[in-house]
mmCIF file of C-alpha atoms in Angstrom:
data_model
loop_
_atom_site.group_PDB
_atom_site.id
_atom_site.type_symbol
_atom_site.label_atom_id
_atom_site.label_comp_id
_atom_site.label_asym_id
_atom_site.label_seq_id
_atom_site.Cartn_x
_atom_site.Cartn_y
_atom_site.Cartn_z
ATOM 1 C CA MET A 1 -94.849 127.005 -93.679
ATOM 2 C CA GLU A 2 -92.858 125.075 -96.251
ATOM 3 C CA LYS A 3 -90.343 122.927 -94.609
ATOM 4 C CA ASN A 4 -86.641 123.283 -95.404
ATOM 5 C CA GLY A 5 -83.342 122.247 -93.865
ATOM 6 C CA PHE A 6 -83.496 124.914 -91.232
ATOM 7 C CA THR A 7 -87.075 124.086 -90.124
ATOM 8 C CA TYR A 8 -86.051 120.448 -89.923
ATOM 9 C CA LEU A 9 -83.458 121.491 -87.317
ATOM 10 C CA ILE A 10 -86.064 123.456 -85.516
ATOM 11 C CA ASP A 11 -88.340 120.419 -85.293
ATOM 12 C CA LYS A 12 -85.457 118.185 -84.225
ATOM 13 C CA LEU A 13 -84.515 120.589 -81.444
ATOM 14 C CA ALA A 14 -88.138 120.895 -80.317
ATOM 15 C CA GLU A 15 -88.552 117.132 -80.127
ATOM 16 C CA GLU A 16 -85.083 115.945 -78.984
ATOM 17 C CA HIS A 17 -83.840 119.126 -77.201
ATOM 18 C CA ARG A 18 -80.382 118.675 -78.527
ATOM 19 C CA LEU A 19 -78.281 119.051 -81.653
ATOM 20 C CA ASP A 20 -74.702 118.323 -82.520
ATOM 21 C CA PRO A 21 -72.167 121.188 -82.934
ATOM 22 C CA VAL A 22 -72.425 121.458 -86.635
ATOM 23 C CA GLU A 23 -76.221 121.473 -86.544
ATOM 24 C CA TYR A 24 -76.146 124.294 -83.976
ATOM 25 C CA VAL A 25 -74.054 126.433 -86.381
ATOM 26 C CA LEU A 26 -76.627 125.722 -89.140
ATOM 27 C CA ALA A 27 -79.459 126.470 -86.734
ATOM 28 C CA VAL A 28 -77.940 129.885 -85.761
ATOM 29 C CA ARG A 29 -77.562 130.808 -89.430
ATOM 30 C CA GLY A 30 -81.145 129.774 -90.095
ATOM 31 C CA GLY A 31 -82.350 132.687 -87.965
ATOM 32 C CA TYR A 32 -81.559 135.146 -90.683
ATOM 33 C CA ASP A 33 -84.655 133.788 -92.491
ATOM 34 C CA PRO A 34 -87.683 135.569 -90.907
ATOM 35 C CA GLY A 35 -89.867 132.616 -91.692
ATOM 36 C CA VAL A 36 -87.555 130.211 -89.790
ATOM 37 C CA ALA A 37 -87.411 132.614 -86.822
ATOM 38 C CA ALA A 38 -91.242 132.799 -86.789
ATOM 39 C CA TYR A 39 -91.483 129.002 -86.898
ATOM 40 C CA ALA A 40 -88.990 128.652 -84.045
ATOM 41 C CA ALA A 41 -90.995 131.220 -81.958
ATOM 42 C CA GLU A 42 -94.194 129.189 -82.578
ATOM 43 C CA ARG A 43 -92.620 125.915 -81.477
ATOM 44 C CA ALA A 44 -90.944 127.703 -78.465
ATOM 45 C CA ALA A 45 -94.195 129.303 -77.314
ATOM 46 C CA SER A 46 -95.985 125.975 -77.553
ATOM 47 C CA LEU A 47 -93.342 124.262 -75.350
ATOM 48 C CA ARG A 48 -93.319 127.117 -72.852
ATOM 49 C CA LYS A 49 -97.065 126.942 -72.445
ATOM 50 C CA GLN A 50 -96.826 123.209 -71.620
ATOM 51 C CA TYR A 51 -94.848 124.260 -68.538
ATOM 52 C CA TYR A 52 -95.976 127.678 -67.631
ATOM 53 C CA GLY A 53 -99.209 128.269 -69.436
ATOM 54 C CA ASN A 54 -99.731 131.955 -70.217
ATOM 55 C CA GLN A 55 -98.157 133.163 -66.948
ATOM 56 C CA VAL A 56 -95.271 135.577 -66.937
ATOM 57 C CA TYR A 57 -93.221 135.601 -63.738
ATOM 58 C CA ILE A 58 -92.116 138.985 -62.413
ATOM 59 C CA ARG A 59 -88.964 139.640 -60.299
ATOM 60 C CA GLY A 60 -88.268 142.725 -58.331
ATOM 61 C CA LEU A 61 -84.743 143.854 -59.442
ATOM 62 C CA ILE A 62 -82.763 145.677 -56.757
ATOM 63 C CA GLU A 63 -79.428 147.020 -58.120
ATOM 64 C CA VAL A 64 -77.508 147.096 -54.862
ATOM 65 C CA GLY A 65 -74.444 148.988 -56.071
ATOM 66 C CA ASN A 66 -72.346 149.920 -59.156
ATOM 67 C CA TYR A 67 -68.837 149.702 -57.692
ATOM 68 C CA CYS A 68 -66.954 146.917 -59.461
ATOM 69 C CA ARG A 69 -63.374 145.688 -59.189
ATOM 70 C CA ASN A 70 -63.478 144.319 -62.737
ATOM 71 C CA ASN A 71 -62.645 146.053 -65.988
ATOM 72 C CA CYS A 72 -64.708 144.138 -68.519
ATOM 73 C CA LEU A 73 -64.395 145.826 -71.886
ATOM 74 C CA TYR A 74 -68.098 145.981 -72.563
ATOM 75 C CA CYS A 75 -69.488 147.179 -69.239
ATOM 76 C CA GLY A 76 -70.451 150.716 -68.225
ATOM 77 C CA ILE A 77 -69.731 150.194 -64.518
ATOM 78 C CA ARG A 78 -66.085 148.847 -65.163
ATOM 79 C CA ARG A 79 -63.594 150.192 -62.657
ATOM 80 C CA GLY A 80 -61.858 152.113 -65.383
ATOM 81 C CA ASN A 81 -64.911 154.285 -66.093
ATOM 82 C CA LEU A 82 -64.138 157.407 -64.113
ATOM 83 C CA GLN A 83 -67.272 159.130 -65.325
ATOM 84 C CA CYS A 84 -69.507 156.602 -63.453
ATOM 85 C CA LYS A 85 -71.297 158.047 -60.401
ATOM 86 C CA ARG A 86 -70.853 155.316 -57.840
ATOM 87 C CA TYR A 87 -73.343 154.253 -55.195
ATOM 88 C CA ARG A 88 -74.095 151.402 -52.693
ATOM 89 C CA LEU A 89 -77.340 150.581 -50.947
ATOM 90 C CA THR A 90 -77.406 149.892 -47.276
ATOM 91 C CA GLN A 91 -79.219 146.976 -45.717
ATOM 92 C CA ALA A 92 -81.953 149.356 -44.670
ATOM 93 C CA GLN A 93 -82.372 150.664 -48.195
ATOM 94 C CA ILE A 94 -82.524 147.074 -49.625
ATOM 95 C CA LEU A 95 -85.082 146.086 -47.104
ATOM 96 C CA SER A 96 -87.168 149.180 -47.879
ATOM 97 C CA CYS A 97 -87.078 148.097 -51.575
ATOM 98 C CA CYS A 98 -88.352 144.672 -50.600
ATOM 99 C CA GLU A 99 -91.072 146.096 -48.430
ATOM 100 C CA GLU A 100 -92.334 148.149 -51.394
ATOM 101 C CA GLY A 101 -91.958 145.243 -53.693
ATOM 102 C CA TYR A 102 -93.833 142.845 -51.501
ATOM 103 C CA ALA A 103 -96.703 145.302 -51.259
ATOM 104 C CA LEU A 104 -96.746 145.481 -55.075
ATOM 105 C CA GLY A 105 -96.987 141.678 -55.300
ATOM 106 C CA PHE A 106 -93.403 140.653 -55.989
ATOM 107 C CA ARG A 107 -92.434 137.269 -54.540
ATOM 108 C CA THR A 108 -88.893 137.178 -55.892
ATOM 109 C CA PHE A 109 -86.188 139.751 -55.200
ATOM 110 C CA VAL A 110 -83.128 139.882 -57.404
ATOM 111 C CA LEU A 111 -80.080 141.518 -55.741
ATOM 112 C CA GLN A 112 -77.678 142.533 -58.573
ATOM 113 C CA GLY A 113 -74.514 144.541 -58.381
ATOM 114 C CA GLY A 114 -70.886 144.872 -59.422
ATOM 115 C CA GLU A 115 -68.145 142.737 -57.824
ATOM 116 C CA ASP A 116 -67.635 144.839 -54.694
ATOM 117 C CA ALA A 117 -65.694 143.757 -51.575
ATOM 118 C CA TYR A 118 -68.053 145.963 -49.526
ATOM 119 C CA TYR A 119 -70.658 143.252 -49.920
ATOM 120 C CA SER A 120 -68.781 140.738 -47.862
ATOM 121 C CA ASP A 121 -70.177 137.335 -46.941
ATOM 122 C CA GLU A 122 -71.019 138.674 -43.462
ATOM 123 C CA ARG A 123 -72.909 141.704 -44.799
ATOM 124 C CA LEU A 124 -74.748 139.735 -47.498
ATOM 125 C CA CYS A 125 -75.696 136.959 -45.107
ATOM 126 C CA ALA A 126 -77.222 139.515 -42.717
ATOM 127 C CA ILE A 127 -79.174 141.014 -45.593
ATOM 128 C CA LEU A 128 -80.363 137.585 -46.797
ATOM 129 C CA SER A 129 -81.404 136.558 -43.251
ATOM 130 C CA ALA A 130 -83.379 139.701 -42.831
ATOM 131 C CA ILE A 131 -85.225 139.358 -46.090
ATOM 132 C CA LYS A 132 -86.047 135.775 -45.463
ATOM 133 C CA SER A 133 -87.270 136.375 -41.941
ATOM 134 C CA ARG A 134 -89.603 139.140 -43.093
ATOM 135 C CA TYR A 135 -90.724 137.496 -46.322
ATOM 136 C CA PRO A 136 -90.483 133.768 -45.880
ATOM 137 C CA ASP A 137 -92.697 133.115 -48.892
ATOM 138 C CA CYS A 138 -90.294 134.938 -51.244
ATOM 139 C CA ALA A 139 -87.258 133.734 -53.192
ATOM 140 C CA VAL A 140 -84.039 135.660 -53.357
ATOM 141 C CA THR A 141 -81.839 135.649 -56.400
ATOM 142 C CA LEU A 142 -78.282 136.985 -56.308
ATOM 143 C CA SER A 143 -76.308 138.306 -59.202
ATOM 144 C CA LEU A 144 -73.024 139.464 -57.684
ATOM 145 C CA GLY A 145 -70.351 137.933 -59.899
ATOM 146 C CA GLU A 146 -67.521 135.582 -59.239
ATOM 147 C CA ARG A 147 -66.920 134.448 -55.620
ATOM 148 C CA ALA A 148 -65.201 131.588 -53.842
ATOM 149 C CA ARG A 149 -67.181 128.361 -53.424
ATOM 150 C CA GLU A 150 -67.187 128.934 -49.650
ATOM 151 C CA SER A 151 -68.773 132.278 -50.206
ATOM 152 C CA TYR A 152 -71.514 130.770 -52.440
ATOM 153 C CA GLN A 153 -72.122 128.144 -49.769
ATOM 154 C CA ALA A 154 -72.469 130.695 -46.990
ATOM 155 C CA LEU A 155 -74.934 132.753 -49.076
ATOM 156 C CA PHE A 156 -76.973 129.668 -49.936
ATOM 157 C CA ASP A 157 -77.108 128.725 -46.215
ATOM 158 C CA ALA A 158 -78.277 132.180 -45.383
ATOM 159 C CA GLY A 159 -81.262 131.868 -47.733
ATOM 160 C CA ALA A 160 -80.279 132.632 -51.267
ATOM 161 C CA ASP A 161 -82.275 130.485 -53.659
ATOM 162 C CA ARG A 162 -80.986 131.371 -57.132
ATOM 163 C CA TYR A 163 -77.837 132.819 -58.617
ATOM 164 C CA LEU A 164 -77.413 134.564 -61.957
ATOM 165 C CA LEU A 165 -73.910 134.492 -63.476
ATOM 166 C CA ARG A 166 -73.657 135.059 -67.236
ATOM 167 C CA HIS A 167 -70.973 132.983 -68.790
ATOM 168 C CA GLU A 168 -70.865 135.702 -71.564
ATOM 169 C CA THR A 169 -69.406 133.268 -74.116
ATOM 170 C CA ALA A 170 -68.611 129.547 -74.104
ATOM 171 C CA ASP A 171 -65.675 130.152 -76.424
ATOM 172 C CA ARG A 172 -62.463 130.652 -74.439
ATOM 173 C CA THR A 173 -60.749 132.763 -77.223
ATOM 174 C CA HIS A 174 -63.823 134.970 -77.496
ATOM 175 C CA TYR A 175 -63.996 135.320 -73.678
ATOM 176 C CA GLU A 176 -60.422 136.559 -73.607
ATOM 177 C CA LYS A 177 -61.251 139.236 -76.191
ATOM 178 C CA LEU A 178 -64.094 140.586 -74.072
ATOM 179 C CA HIS A 179 -62.268 140.626 -70.694
ATOM 180 C CA PRO A 180 -58.942 141.839 -69.301
ATOM 181 C CA PRO A 181 -56.232 139.292 -68.607
ATOM 182 C CA GLU A 182 -56.981 139.065 -64.897
ATOM 183 C CA LEU A 183 -60.345 137.524 -65.551
ATOM 184 C CA SER A 184 -60.356 133.811 -66.312
ATOM 185 C CA PHE A 185 -62.669 131.729 -68.498
ATOM 186 C CA ASP A 186 -61.833 128.754 -66.301
ATOM 187 C CA ASN A 187 -62.750 130.501 -63.173
ATOM 188 C CA ARG A 188 -66.097 131.675 -64.645
ATOM 189 C CA MET A 189 -66.916 128.006 -65.494
ATOM 190 C CA ARG A 190 -65.739 126.886 -62.049
ATOM 191 C CA CYS A 191 -68.120 129.402 -60.394
ATOM 192 C CA LEU A 192 -71.118 127.987 -62.483
ATOM 193 C CA ARG A 193 -70.232 124.447 -61.514
ATOM 194 C CA ASP A 194 -69.917 125.315 -57.849
ATOM 195 C CA LEU A 195 -73.216 127.059 -57.813
ATOM 196 C CA GLN A 196 -75.006 124.132 -59.416
ATOM 197 C CA GLU A 197 -73.369 121.645 -57.123
ATOM 198 C CA ILE A 198 -74.267 123.629 -54.000
ATOM 199 C CA GLY A 199 -77.968 123.433 -54.974
ATOM 200 C CA TYR A 200 -78.801 126.930 -56.372
ATOM 201 C CA GLN A 201 -81.210 127.382 -59.249
ATOM 202 C CA VAL A 202 -78.408 128.649 -61.535
ATOM 203 C CA GLY A 203 -78.645 131.069 -64.403
ATOM 204 C CA CYS A 204 -76.072 131.640 -67.104
ATOM 205 C CA GLY A 205 -76.304 133.778 -70.207
ATOM 206 C CA PHE A 206 -74.616 135.851 -72.884
ATOM 207 C CA MET A 207 -74.727 138.958 -74.974
ATOM 208 C CA VAL A 208 -76.081 138.742 -78.503
ATOM 209 C CA GLY A 209 -73.957 140.533 -81.081
ATOM 210 C CA SER A 210 -70.973 141.208 -78.895
ATOM 211 C CA PRO A 211 -67.687 142.065 -80.745
ATOM 212 C CA TRP A 212 -66.107 139.088 -82.545
ATOM 213 C CA GLN A 213 -69.123 136.910 -82.041
ATOM 214 C CA THR A 214 -69.846 134.496 -84.882
ATOM 215 C CA ALA A 215 -72.323 131.730 -85.640
ATOM 216 C CA GLU A 216 -69.709 129.302 -84.369
ATOM 217 C CA THR A 217 -69.355 131.078 -80.979
ATOM 218 C CA LEU A 218 -73.135 131.308 -80.629
ATOM 219 C CA ALA A 219 -73.365 127.572 -81.465
ATOM 220 C CA MET A 220 -70.876 126.884 -78.650
ATOM 221 C CA ASP A 221 -73.181 128.951 -76.268
ATOM 222 C CA LEU A 222 -76.221 126.800 -77.237
ATOM 223 C CA ALA A 223 -74.264 123.598 -76.851
ATOM 224 C CA PHE A 224 -73.018 124.808 -73.414
ATOM 225 C CA ILE A 225 -76.669 125.454 -72.354
ATOM 226 C CA GLN A 226 -77.620 122.034 -73.586
ATOM 227 C CA ASP A 227 -74.899 120.405 -71.499
ATOM 228 C CA PHE A 228 -74.987 122.586 -68.436
ATOM 229 C CA SER A 229 -78.843 122.518 -68.024
ATOM 230 C CA PRO A 230 -79.219 125.830 -66.162
ATOM 231 C CA ALA A 231 -82.541 126.754 -64.392
ATOM 232 C CA MET A 232 -82.390 130.167 -65.956
ATOM 233 C CA CYS A 233 -80.685 131.882 -68.861
ATOM 234 C CA GLY A 234 -80.435 135.576 -69.466
ATOM 235 C CA ILE A 235 -79.625 136.873 -72.953
ATOM 236 C CA GLY A 236 -79.957 140.278 -74.501
ATOM 237 C CA PRO A 237 -78.589 142.292 -77.414
ATOM 238 C CA PHE A 238 -75.126 143.797 -76.818
ATOM 239 C CA ILE A 239 -75.503 147.579 -76.473
ATOM 240 C CA PRO A 240 -72.283 149.652 -76.393
ATOM 241 C CA HIS A 241 -71.483 152.072 -73.555
ATOM 242 C CA HIS A 242 -69.782 155.335 -74.460
ATOM 243 C CA ALA A 243 -67.164 155.051 -71.743
ATOM 244 C CA THR A 244 -65.819 151.611 -72.674
ATOM 245 C CA PRO A 245 -63.330 150.319 -75.316
ATOM 246 C CA PHE A 246 -66.280 149.024 -77.260
ATOM 247 C CA ALA A 247 -68.005 152.436 -77.494
ATOM 248 C CA GLU A 248 -67.976 152.345 -81.350
ATOM 249 C CA ALA A 249 -68.869 148.663 -81.763
ATOM 250 C CA ALA A 250 -72.058 147.719 -83.500
ATOM 251 C CA ALA A 251 -75.006 146.750 -81.302
ATOM 252 C CA GLY A 252 -76.680 143.379 -81.372
ATOM 253 C CA THR A 253 -80.055 143.065 -82.978
ATOM 254 C CA LEU A 254 -83.557 142.476 -81.604
ATOM 255 C CA GLU A 255 -84.233 139.868 -84.324
ATOM 256 C CA GLN A 256 -81.249 137.709 -83.568
ATOM 257 C CA THR A 257 -81.916 137.902 -79.818
ATOM 258 C CA LEU A 258 -85.519 136.831 -80.229
ATOM 259 C CA TYR A 259 -84.483 133.908 -82.381
ATOM 260 C CA LEU A 260 -81.929 132.726 -79.873
ATOM 261 C CA LEU A 261 -84.453 133.018 -77.068
ATOM 262 C CA SER A 262 -86.652 130.589 -79.061
ATOM 263 C CA LEU A 263 -83.738 128.173 -79.588
ATOM 264 C CA ILE A 264 -82.942 128.204 -75.882
ATOM 265 C CA ARG A 265 -86.581 127.370 -74.981
ATOM 266 C CA LEU A 266 -86.402 124.447 -77.486
ATOM 267 C CA ILE A 267 -83.158 123.204 -75.889
ATOM 268 C CA GLN A 268 -84.637 123.325 -72.345
ATOM 269 C CA PRO A 269 -88.481 123.554 -72.356
ATOM 270 C CA ASN A 270 -88.757 124.266 -68.540
ATOM 271 C CA ILE A 271 -86.119 126.975 -68.441
ATOM 272 C CA LEU A 272 -86.799 130.368 -66.823
ATOM 273 C CA LEU A 273 -86.107 132.789 -69.632
ATOM 274 C CA PRO A 274 -86.235 136.537 -69.074
ATOM 275 C CA ALA A 275 -87.257 139.113 -71.596
ATOM 276 C CA THR A 276 -84.476 141.428 -70.503
ATOM 277 C CA THR A 277 -84.258 145.199 -70.012
ATOM 278 C CA ALA A 278 -81.906 145.304 -73.001
ATOM 279 C CA LEU A 279 -84.730 144.032 -75.253
ATOM 280 C CA GLY A 280 -86.975 146.888 -73.997
ATOM 281 C CA THR A 281 -84.046 149.305 -74.583
ATOM 282 C CA VAL A 282 -83.639 148.438 -78.261
ATOM 283 C CA HIS A 283 -87.364 148.284 -79.137
ATOM 284 C CA PRO A 284 -90.493 149.780 -77.491
ATOM 285 C CA GLU A 285 -92.129 146.372 -77.639
ATOM 286 C CA GLY A 286 -88.980 144.313 -76.947
ATOM 287 C CA ARG A 287 -90.301 142.690 -73.808
ATOM 288 C CA GLU A 288 -93.536 141.707 -75.467
ATOM 289 C CA ARG A 289 -91.743 140.276 -78.441
ATOM 290 C CA GLY A 290 -89.440 138.396 -76.125
ATOM 291 C CA ILE A 291 -92.438 136.729 -74.382
ATOM 292 C CA LEU A 292 -93.844 135.758 -77.734
ATOM 293 C CA ALA A 293 -90.481 134.211 -78.782
ATOM 294 C CA GLY A 294 -90.437 131.958 -75.681
ATOM 295 C CA ALA A 295 -89.444 133.961 -72.634
ATOM 296 C CA ASN A 296 -91.529 133.817 -69.473
ATOM 297 C CA VAL A 297 -89.827 136.218 -66.873
ATOM 298 C CA ILE A 298 -89.710 140.040 -66.653
ATOM 299 C CA MET A 299 -87.645 141.917 -64.013
ATOM 300 C CA PRO A 300 -89.023 145.409 -63.318
ATOM 301 C CA ASN A 301 -86.819 147.739 -61.297
ATOM 302 C CA LEU A 302 -87.333 148.173 -57.528
ATOM 303 C CA SER A 303 -84.146 150.111 -56.931
ATOM 304 C CA PRO A 304 -84.394 153.651 -55.375
ATOM 305 C CA PRO A 305 -85.465 155.961 -58.289
ATOM 306 C CA GLU A 306 -82.499 158.315 -57.564
ATOM 307 C CA ASP A 307 -79.987 155.554 -58.202
ATOM 308 C CA ARG A 308 -81.477 153.706 -61.107
ATOM 309 C CA ALA A 309 -79.816 155.708 -63.799
ATOM 310 C CA LYS A 310 -76.422 155.173 -62.208
ATOM 311 C CA TYR A 311 -76.546 151.525 -62.898
ATOM 312 C CA GLU A 312 -75.730 152.033 -66.518
ATOM 313 C CA LEU A 313 -74.282 148.845 -67.920
ATOM 314 C CA TYR A 314 -74.853 150.211 -71.467
ATOM 315 C CA ASP A 315 -76.122 153.475 -72.960
ATOM 316 C CA ASN A 316 -79.776 154.410 -72.599
ATOM 317 C CA LYS A 317 -80.617 151.551 -70.266
ATOM 318 C CA LEU A 318 -84.336 151.698 -69.328
ATOM 319 C CA SER A 319 -85.207 152.252 -65.660
ATOM 320 C CA SER A 320 -88.542 154.003 -65.771
ATOM 321 C CA GLY A 321 -91.961 153.587 -67.424
ATOM 322 C CA ALA A 322 -93.026 149.923 -67.598
ATOM 323 C CA GLU A 323 -89.485 149.022 -66.553
ATOM 324 C CA SER A 324 -90.227 150.421 -63.148
ATOM 325 C CA ALA A 325 -91.765 148.167 -60.555
ATOM 326 C CA GLN A 326 -94.132 150.875 -59.539
ATOM 327 C CA GLU A 327 -95.762 150.634 -62.962
ATOM 328 C CA ARG A 328 -96.910 147.087 -62.526
ATOM 329 C CA GLN A 329 -100.433 147.853 -63.744
ATOM 330 C CA ALA A 330 -99.035 149.084 -67.004
ATOM 331 C CA LEU A 331 -96.935 145.973 -67.322
ATOM 332 C CA GLU A 332 -100.026 143.816 -66.702
ATOM 333 C CA ARG A 333 -101.826 145.688 -69.536
ATOM 334 C CA ARG A 334 -98.981 145.218 -71.863
ATOM 335 C CA MET A 335 -98.806 141.477 -71.174
ATOM 336 C CA ALA A 336 -102.565 141.155 -71.467
ATOM 337 C CA SER A 337 -102.389 142.795 -74.936
ATOM 338 C CA ILE A 338 -100.480 139.740 -76.160
ATOM 339 C CA GLY A 339 -102.510 137.132 -74.335
ATOM 340 C CA TYR A 340 -100.409 136.694 -71.202
ATOM 341 C CA GLU A 341 -100.917 137.382 -67.471
ATOM 342 C CA VAL A 342 -98.502 138.486 -64.773
ATOM 343 C CA ALA A 343 -98.147 135.836 -62.079
ATOM 344 C CA THR A 344 -97.685 136.755 -58.367
ATOM 345 C CA ALA A 345 -95.676 133.711 -57.299
ATOM 346 C CA ARG A 346 -92.144 132.780 -56.521
ATOM 347 C CA GLY A 347 -91.869 131.307 -59.960
ATOM 348 C CA ASP A 348 -89.500 128.478 -59.405
ATOM 349 C CA VAL A 349 -88.270 126.365 -62.267
ATOM 350 C CA LYS A 350 -90.667 123.514 -63.153
ATOM 351 C CA PRO A 351 -89.340 119.950 -63.325
ATOM 352 C CA LEU A 352 -88.843 118.562 -66.824
ATOM 353 C CA ILE A 353 -91.665 116.416 -68.069
ATOM 354 C CA SER A 354 -90.309 112.907 -68.927
ATOM 355 C CA THR A 355 -90.965 111.794 -72.390
#
């Protein structure tokens, strides 16, 4: 394609893996040009293939419960949502999900849930120990929100390998608009630092198109990813939930999310980058398009079928069809249709290639 100022920035990011703050703002704005977005996806896919070939890692997602002590303004399982039908999985139920997932070929289990005191360190450590003793060749990822450093250490010692904690936004003012006063931007950042220092493969991430988000706030997110160097990053379009203060807010777009996936891959070529459920929710081929834009992870749902619809972070969240772990063959066909194959491996982050 014909080179312009925006494609120059894409080339610079692909080669140097960093930009300055002003350049990031310009790069974000460049994504409104479909030609620039397509070029970024091409460069991102090329870099991703250097590390992961045409393999797509699958993770078995187990949504352990939807009780949450927090009242985040965007989230459907916020404590203030009295319409939410709450549930918790027992250790036996979680192990049953892992048993089924292992037989289906999953070698990473992702335990995700709201911030719930029921899942104490003692209870979680027992669950982790049981999973690791039964499936020593598997990785376990936790996504259970903000905890004390001592808690993160105990869970790591019990066998947790990875931890996903979306930072949501790297802009303090924006963070405070998305969260109630009792939640702290500084504490969220403290948690991410603690997790990385303890030795987890750490994932951060943000919503694309959340209320009050601007090119400047997105540039701060990209600069944060550049500096923090996470092992994983989960982004997806903001989708409003009818029982939250943001019920009438505009949703994020597929196109902007895909472009930002490409930019994140260019910032960190070895990153584990999911094509999220939210992408599949906003477009029937959202996951495939996410992979083509630079993603390399998909997380089908292993949760008990009767509980999946209750974990409704946003309206119309997918939990069946190819989103279901039981439909792995359908997922394999969908990936094959775009030239990729599903990998049955733990799928750890690859070390950066020195240049």
